[in-house]
Amino acid sequence: MAKKIAFIGPLPPPVGGVALANIRAQEIVQRLAPEHEIITLDNSKKSINADLYKRKGLSEMGHFIKNIGKFLGFIFKNRIAVANVFVVPNISFVREAVYILLLKLKPGQLVVHLHAKTSGDLFLSGFKLKLFTKIVGLGDVVFVLSEKHHRQFYAKYIKPEKLVVLENFVTYSDFDNQISQKEHKFLYVGRLSEKKGFKTLVEAVALAKNELSGLTIEVLGAFENAAFEQEMNQMIQDHQLSQFRFHGPQMGQEKFEQFKRCSVFVFPSYFENSPIVLKEAIAAKMAILSSDIQENQNLLEDFDNKVLFKAQDAEDLSKKLINCFKDKTSINAMMLASEKIKNYDVTEAERIIANSLDLDS
């Protein structure tokens, strides 16, 4: 008998890691069990400019109430066999906690996709962490993003047998290319914000603009807010920087082509989880120039495809940019190292989802 498989969480826009994970999990379930019906409840605000860190006001309360109303209609209208809820530990968890508590009262499998860091967010310390994990632990299955970082941390609070590692995954075939045909260009993909390190990147280029003459950095993403956009544009203008080419947020083939074409992926973020863009860069056979935060090191430490720089240190990034721009031999070696890494292909995610979700008819 056909079942209804629900996915409750954000969908683009904005083009964020959780929204992409939601889409890709749906695609896997559709391939694994085409006889079942996939239904979705999108709780994104649909804003291209995703300002995640501003103060929350009455408009946010209105969005919360609207989402809860939509959710109640959604679960009462549909007989859900498997509910997938996407959770992050910022203020939106107040909403997702309501989802989980109400779904627990209904029959069916409850699956929580936990896209959470281990520190630095609202619900990740003290009593709030215990409350957060108590509610998340109500899931029959709780997907976490890595074995040696996330699973080890959350196993202290959630029954270990419920925790299943499901890395953010990539369809490698989308990024397939020939290294010999790549251009010596750099690529930045993600939200344009201070925490994602974009200001550090602009500062680093400004410090070394003469040595980086001729460098092209393709930039894919939306500014987090108008004030930050104005600040960055002013900085670029003041220093007369010609290295940046802005394309706005991109998805699908447009994005894939940028990954295929460029040779170096620049990732200056200092607030991450298990960043899917690093896995996309690996799938695209790129050399990686990344900040040295623990989350990035956890993902990259076993591979010889990267250069790390000190997070939020524009001077260190500047030096590493110069080295990567001038030393094409090392860049080629790192691209060849990425070509050998197959850990994050969708085939592994399909196996894990098939074993974890109740998809039998």
Short mmCIF file of C-alpha atoms in Angstrom, two decimals:
data_model
loop_
_atom_site.label_atom_id
_atom_site.label_comp_id
_atom_site.label_asym_id
_atom_site.label_seq_id
_atom_site.Cartn_x
_atom_site.Cartn_y
_atom_site.Cartn_z
CA MET A 1 0.00 0.00 0.00
CA ALA A 2 1.27 3.47 -0.88
CA LYS A 3 2.35 5.62 2.05
CA LYS A 4 2.66 9.34 2.57
CA ILE A 5 6.24 10.35 3.37
CA ALA A 6 6.39 13.88 4.78
CA PHE A 7 9.34 16.27 4.67
CA ILE A 8 8.94 19.21 7.03
CA GLY A 9 11.58 21.91 6.75
CA PRO A 10 12.94 24.72 4.60
CA LEU A 11 13.16 24.65 0.83
CA PRO A 12 14.99 27.22 -1.32
CA PRO A 13 15.14 30.13 -1.40
CA PRO A 14 17.39 30.86 0.38
CA VAL A 15 19.82 28.27 -0.92
CA GLY A 16 21.13 26.96 2.40
CA GLY A 17 22.59 23.64 3.47
CA VAL A 18 19.46 22.44 5.29
CA ALA A 19 17.20 23.31 2.35
CA LEU A 20 19.49 21.46 -0.06
CA ALA A 21 19.66 18.45 2.28
CA ASN A 22 15.85 18.42 2.37
CA ILE A 23 15.58 18.38 -1.43
CA ARG A 24 18.22 15.70 -1.82
CA ALA A 25 16.67 13.42 0.81
CA GLN A 26 13.34 13.70 -0.99
CA GLU A 27 14.99 12.75 -4.28
CA ILE A 28 16.53 9.66 -2.69
CA VAL A 29 13.24 8.50 -1.17
CA GLN A 30 11.49 9.02 -4.50
CA ARG A 31 14.04 6.77 -6.20
CA LEU A 32 13.96 4.15 -3.45
CA ALA A 33 10.17 3.98 -3.14
CA PRO A 34 8.45 5.48 -6.21
CA GLU A 35 5.15 3.91 -5.17
CA HIS A 36 4.92 6.21 -2.13
CA GLU A 37 3.71 9.81 -2.12
CA ILE A 38 6.08 12.53 -0.97
CA ILE A 39 4.43 15.54 0.65
CA THR A 40 6.22 18.66 1.86
CA LEU A 41 5.68 21.49 4.32
CA ASP A 42 8.04 24.34 3.51
CA ASN A 43 8.71 26.64 6.49
CA SER A 44 11.21 28.95 4.78
CA LYS A 45 10.42 32.68 4.68
CA LYS A 46 11.46 32.59 1.00
CA SER A 47 13.75 35.56 1.47
CA ILE A 48 16.81 35.68 -0.79
CA ASN A 49 18.58 37.71 1.90
CA ALA A 50 18.71 35.28 4.81
CA ASP A 51 19.74 37.44 7.78
CA LEU A 52 19.99 34.73 10.42
CA TYR A 53 21.46 36.80 13.22
CA LYS A 54 19.29 39.92 13.42
CA ARG A 55 17.10 40.57 16.42
CA LYS A 56 13.75 38.81 16.25
CA GLY A 57 10.68 41.01 16.34
CA LEU A 58 6.92 40.85 15.83
CA SER A 59 7.32 39.81 12.20
CA GLU A 60 9.12 36.67 13.36
CA MET A 61 6.31 35.91 15.80
CA GLY A 62 3.82 36.27 12.97
CA HIS A 63 5.86 33.85 10.84
CA PHE A 64 5.97 31.40 13.77
CA ILE A 65 2.18 31.48 14.28
CA LYS A 66 1.58 31.11 10.56
CA ASN A 67 3.89 28.10 10.41
CA ILE A 68 2.21 26.36 13.33
CA GLY A 69 -1.18 26.92 11.71
CA LYS A 70 0.04 25.47 8.41
CA PHE A 71 1.57 22.52 10.26
CA LEU A 72 -1.67 21.68 12.10
CA GLY A 73 -3.59 21.70 8.83
CA PHE A 74 -0.88 19.58 7.21
CA ILE A 75 -0.87 16.77 9.80
CA PHE A 76 -4.64 16.63 10.19
CA LYS A 77 -5.18 16.55 6.42
CA ASN A 78 -2.63 13.80 5.77
CA ARG A 79 -2.16 10.36 7.23
CA ILE A 80 1.63 10.42 7.49
CA ALA A 81 3.54 7.13 7.62
CA VAL A 82 7.03 8.66 7.91
CA ALA A 83 7.62 12.25 9.03
CA ASN A 84 11.03 13.79 8.34
CA VAL A 85 11.63 16.95 10.40
CA PHE A 86 14.67 19.14 9.75
CA VAL A 87 16.02 20.74 12.92
CA VAL A 88 18.61 23.42 13.69
CA PRO A 89 19.32 24.75 17.21
CA ASN A 90 18.63 28.45 16.62
CA ILE A 91 15.42 30.27 17.54
CA SER A 92 13.49 28.31 14.90
CA PHE A 93 13.75 25.24 17.13
CA VAL A 94 10.85 26.65 19.17
CA ARG A 95 8.74 25.92 16.10
CA GLU A 96 10.34 22.55 15.37
CA ALA A 97 9.86 21.46 18.97
CA VAL A 98 6.11 21.94 18.49
CA TYR A 99 6.30 19.86 15.31
CA ILE A 100 8.08 17.00 17.08
CA LEU A 101 5.83 16.98 20.16
CA LEU A 102 2.66 16.89 18.06
CA LEU A 103 3.96 14.29 15.63
CA LYS A 104 4.90 12.07 18.56
CA LEU A 105 1.20 11.89 19.45
CA LYS A 106 0.35 10.42 16.05
CA PRO A 107 1.17 7.00 14.60
CA GLY A 108 3.99 6.62 12.13
CA GLN A 109 7.78 6.83 12.14
CA LEU A 110 9.30 10.12 13.31
CA VAL A 111 12.67 10.92 11.73
CA VAL A 112 14.68 13.96 12.87
CA HIS A 113 17.37 15.34 10.55
CA LEU A 114 19.59 17.11 13.07
CA HIS A 115 21.59 19.83 11.32
CA ALA A 116 23.21 21.10 14.51
CA LYS A 117 26.64 22.19 15.51
CA THR A 118 27.98 21.28 18.93
CA SER A 119 28.45 24.82 20.25
CA GLY A 120 27.86 28.46 19.43
CA ASP A 121 24.12 28.34 18.79
CA LEU A 122 21.13 29.20 20.96
CA PHE A 123 20.21 25.73 22.25
CA LEU A 124 23.70 24.28 22.59
CA SER A 125 24.62 24.95 26.20
CA GLY A 126 23.33 24.43 29.75
CA PHE A 127 19.69 23.66 30.40
CA LYS A 128 18.68 24.61 26.85
CA LEU A 129 20.96 21.90 25.44
CA LYS A 130 19.33 19.30 27.69
CA LEU A 131 15.87 20.48 26.62
CA PHE A 132 16.90 20.53 22.96
CA THR A 133 18.28 16.98 23.00
CA LYS A 134 15.36 15.67 25.09
CA ILE A 135 12.90 16.81 22.42
CA VAL A 136 15.07 15.79 19.47
CA GLY A 137 15.57 12.39 21.13
CA LEU A 138 11.84 11.71 20.77
CA GLY A 139 12.56 10.84 17.15
CA ASP A 140 12.60 7.15 16.26
CA VAL A 141 15.66 7.90 14.11
CA VAL A 142 17.93 10.92 14.56
CA PHE A 143 20.25 11.63 11.66
CA VAL A 144 23.47 13.45 12.55
CA LEU A 145 26.12 14.79 10.20
CA SER A 146 29.36 13.04 11.17
CA GLU A 147 30.65 10.12 13.20
CA LYS A 148 33.66 11.53 15.01
CA HIS A 149 32.21 14.96 15.78
CA HIS A 150 28.40 15.10 15.91
CA ARG A 151 27.53 11.51 16.85
CA GLN A 152 30.08 11.39 19.65
CA PHE A 153 28.77 14.67 21.05
CA TYR A 154 25.04 13.92 20.88
CA ALA A 155 25.41 10.33 22.15
CA LYS A 156 25.89 11.89 25.59
CA TYR A 157 22.31 13.20 25.49
CA ILE A 158 20.36 11.01 23.04
CA LYS A 159 20.14 7.20 23.07
CA PRO A 160 23.06 6.11 20.85
CA GLU A 161 20.98 3.44 19.11
CA LYS A 162 18.76 6.20 17.68
CA LEU A 163 21.67 8.12 16.18
CA VAL A 164 22.50 7.42 12.54
CA VAL A 165 25.25 9.23 10.66
CA LEU A 166 23.96 10.69 7.40
CA GLU A 167 26.58 13.01 5.96
CA ASN A 168 25.48 15.88 3.80
CA PHE A 169 25.86 14.16 0.46
CA VAL A 170 26.45 15.10 -3.16
CA THR A 171 25.51 13.60 -6.51
CA TYR A 172 29.02 13.32 -7.90
CA SER A 173 27.83 13.01 -11.51
CA ASP A 174 26.49 16.59 -11.32
CA PHE A 175 30.05 17.86 -10.88
CA ASP A 176 31.97 15.52 -13.18
CA ASN A 177 34.71 17.25 -15.19
CA GLN A 178 38.21 16.91 -16.57
CA ILE A 179 40.92 18.52 -14.42
CA SER A 180 42.92 19.36 -17.53
CA GLN A 181 40.06 21.56 -18.76
CA LYS A 182 39.66 23.62 -15.58
CA GLU A 183 40.54 27.31 -15.50
CA HIS A 184 42.81 28.75 -12.82
CA LYS A 185 39.95 30.57 -11.11
CA PHE A 186 38.83 30.63 -7.50
CA LEU A 187 35.24 30.03 -6.36
CA TYR A 188 33.27 31.22 -3.30
CA VAL A 189 29.81 29.68 -2.74
CA GLY A 190 27.53 30.50 0.17
CA ARG A 191 25.81 33.24 2.08
CA LEU A 192 27.70 36.51 1.88
CA SER A 193 28.01 37.34 5.58
CA GLU A 194 30.64 38.08 8.18
CA LYS A 195 30.31 34.66 9.86
CA LYS A 196 30.77 32.95 6.51
CA GLY A 197 34.08 34.82 6.29
CA PHE A 198 33.31 36.93 3.26
CA LYS A 199 34.61 40.10 4.92
CA THR A 200 37.85 38.28 5.79
CA LEU A 201 38.17 37.28 2.14
CA VAL A 202 37.72 40.84 0.88
CA GLU A 203 40.23 42.12 3.45
CA ALA A 204 42.72 39.44 2.41
CA VAL A 205 42.46 40.33 -1.27
CA ALA A 206 42.87 44.02 -0.40
CA LEU A 207 46.10 43.23 1.48
CA ALA A 208 47.60 41.47 -1.54
CA LYS A 209 45.84 43.06 -4.49
CA ASN A 210 49.08 43.69 -6.40
CA GLU A 211 50.27 40.09 -6.03
CA LEU A 212 46.77 38.90 -6.94
CA SER A 213 46.49 40.95 -10.12
CA GLY A 214 44.74 38.75 -12.67
CA LEU A 215 43.02 36.57 -10.07
CA THR A 216 39.30 35.91 -10.59
CA ILE A 217 37.07 34.91 -7.66
CA GLU A 218 33.63 33.81 -8.85
CA VAL A 219 31.11 34.59 -6.06
CA LEU A 220 27.83 32.66 -5.83
CA GLY A 221 25.42 33.68 -3.09
CA ALA A 222 23.24 36.42 -1.67
CA PHE A 223 24.28 39.08 0.83
CA GLU A 224 22.82 38.46 4.26
CA ASN A 225 21.46 41.99 4.53
CA ALA A 226 21.65 45.35 2.80
CA ALA A 227 24.00 46.89 5.36
CA PHE A 228 26.63 44.19 4.88
CA GLU A 229 26.27 44.42 1.09
CA GLN A 230 26.88 48.18 1.23
CA GLU A 231 29.90 47.72 3.51
CA MET A 232 31.49 45.13 1.22
CA ASN A 233 30.81 47.07 -1.96
CA GLN A 234 32.35 50.15 -0.37
CA MET A 235 35.44 48.20 0.70
CA ILE A 236 35.85 46.74 -2.80
CA GLN A 237 35.47 50.20 -4.31
CA ASP A 238 37.84 51.89 -1.85
CA HIS A 239 40.60 49.35 -2.55
CA GLN A 240 39.84 49.22 -6.27
CA LEU A 241 39.55 45.44 -6.26
CA SER A 242 38.84 43.83 -9.62
CA GLN A 243 39.11 40.20 -8.51
CA PHE A 244 35.46 39.62 -7.53
CA ARG A 245 32.74 38.62 -9.97
CA PHE A 246 29.28 38.44 -8.37
CA HIS A 247 26.65 36.09 -9.80
CA GLY A 248 24.02 36.06 -7.02
CA PRO A 249 22.57 32.80 -5.68
CA GLN A 250 22.64 29.96 -8.20
CA MET A 251 21.32 26.42 -8.25
CA GLY A 252 21.26 23.54 -10.68
CA GLN A 253 23.30 23.52 -13.86
CA GLU A 254 24.51 27.13 -13.50
CA LYS A 255 26.08 26.31 -10.15
CA PHE A 256 27.48 22.98 -11.32
CA GLU A 257 29.23 24.66 -14.25
CA GLN A 258 30.99 27.11 -11.93
CA PHE A 259 32.29 24.24 -9.80
CA LYS A 260 33.42 22.31 -12.88
CA ARG A 261 35.22 25.30 -14.38
CA CYS A 262 37.14 26.58 -11.34
CA SER A 263 40.22 24.99 -9.79
CA VAL A 264 40.33 26.41 -6.22
CA PHE A 265 37.45 26.56 -3.74
CA VAL A 266 37.79 29.34 -1.13
CA PHE A 267 35.97 28.69 2.14
CA PRO A 268 36.70 31.36 4.80
CA SER A 269 33.69 30.61 7.03
CA TYR A 270 34.13 30.47 10.81
CA PHE A 271 30.63 29.26 11.76
CA GLU A 272 29.93 25.84 10.28
CA ASN A 273 28.48 22.40 10.83
CA SER A 274 29.32 19.80 8.19
CA PRO A 275 29.47 22.10 5.16
CA ILE A 276 28.03 20.57 2.03
CA VAL A 277 29.87 23.03 -0.21
CA LEU A 278 33.19 21.44 0.78
CA LYS A 279 31.81 18.10 -0.38
CA GLU A 280 30.63 19.69 -3.62
CA ALA A 281 34.14 21.08 -4.12
CA ILE A 282 35.59 17.59 -3.58
CA ALA A 283 33.11 16.12 -6.06
CA ALA A 284 34.17 18.81 -8.55
CA LYS A 285 37.86 17.79 -8.11
CA MET A 286 38.91 21.15 -6.69
CA ALA A 287 41.79 22.24 -4.50
CA ILE A 288 40.41 23.70 -1.26
CA LEU A 289 41.58 26.78 0.62
CA SER A 290 39.68 26.64 3.91
CA SER A 291 39.57 28.20 7.35
CA ASP A 292 40.94 25.95 10.09
CA ILE A 293 37.83 25.72 12.29
CA GLN A 294 37.30 22.29 13.81
CA GLU A 295 34.26 21.47 11.67
CA ASN A 296 36.24 21.99 8.47
CA GLN A 297 39.23 20.05 9.79
CA ASN A 298 36.98 17.13 10.77
CA LEU A 299 35.88 16.88 7.16
CA LEU A 300 39.21 17.51 5.45
CA GLU A 301 41.88 16.18 7.80
CA ASP A 302 42.25 12.77 6.14
CA PHE A 303 42.88 14.24 2.68
CA ASP A 304 45.76 15.97 0.86
CA ASN A 305 43.53 18.30 -1.14
CA LYS A 306 43.56 21.39 1.04
CA VAL A 307 45.42 24.38 2.42
CA LEU A 308 44.19 25.68 5.78
CA PHE A 309 44.46 29.22 7.09
CA LYS A 310 43.72 30.69 10.49
CA ALA A 311 40.02 31.59 10.72
CA GLN A 312 39.23 35.32 10.72
CA ASP A 313 42.89 36.11 9.97
CA ALA A 314 42.96 38.17 6.78
CA GLU A 315 46.76 38.35 6.75
CA ASP A 316 47.16 34.58 6.87
CA LEU A 317 44.48 34.10 4.22
CA SER A 318 46.21 36.70 2.07
CA LYS A 319 49.48 34.75 2.13
CA LYS A 320 47.70 31.49 1.31
CA LEU A 321 45.79 33.14 -1.55
CA ILE A 322 49.05 34.29 -3.08
CA ASN A 323 50.59 30.82 -2.77
CA CYS A 324 47.56 29.11 -4.32
CA PHE A 325 47.38 31.66 -7.12
CA LYS A 326 51.06 31.36 -8.05
CA ASP A 327 51.78 27.66 -7.38
CA LYS A 328 49.76 25.89 -10.05
CA THR A 329 51.72 22.66 -9.57
CA SER A 330 50.50 22.31 -5.96
CA ILE A 331 46.96 23.19 -7.01
CA ASN A 332 47.01 20.45 -9.64
CA ALA A 333 48.22 17.92 -7.04
CA MET A 334 45.38 18.89 -4.70
CA MET A 335 42.83 18.57 -7.50
CA LEU A 336 44.11 15.07 -8.24
CA ALA A 337 43.77 14.25 -4.51
CA SER A 338 40.13 15.40 -4.54
CA GLU A 339 39.47 13.24 -7.60
CA LYS A 340 40.25 10.12 -5.53
CA ILE A 341 37.75 10.93 -2.72
CA LYS A 342 34.40 9.15 -3.16
CA ASN A 343 33.16 9.30 0.47
CA TYR A 344 30.28 11.70 -0.04
CA ASP A 345 28.51 10.36 -3.12
CA VAL A 346 24.74 9.95 -3.04
CA THR A 347 25.02 6.14 -3.32
CA GLU A 348 26.21 5.90 0.31
CA ALA A 349 23.35 8.16 1.48
CA GLU A 350 20.84 5.97 -0.38
CA ARG A 351 22.05 2.91 1.51
CA ILE A 352 21.71 4.66 4.90
CA ILE A 353 18.25 6.08 4.17
CA ALA A 354 16.99 2.73 2.86
CA ASN A 355 18.11 1.04 6.08
CA SER A 356 16.69 3.74 8.37
CA LEU A 357 13.31 4.79 6.98
CA ASP A 358 10.24 2.58 7.04
CA LEU A 359 9.68 2.46 3.27
CA ASP A 360 8.18 -1.01 2.95
CA SER A 361 4.76 -1.03 1.31
#
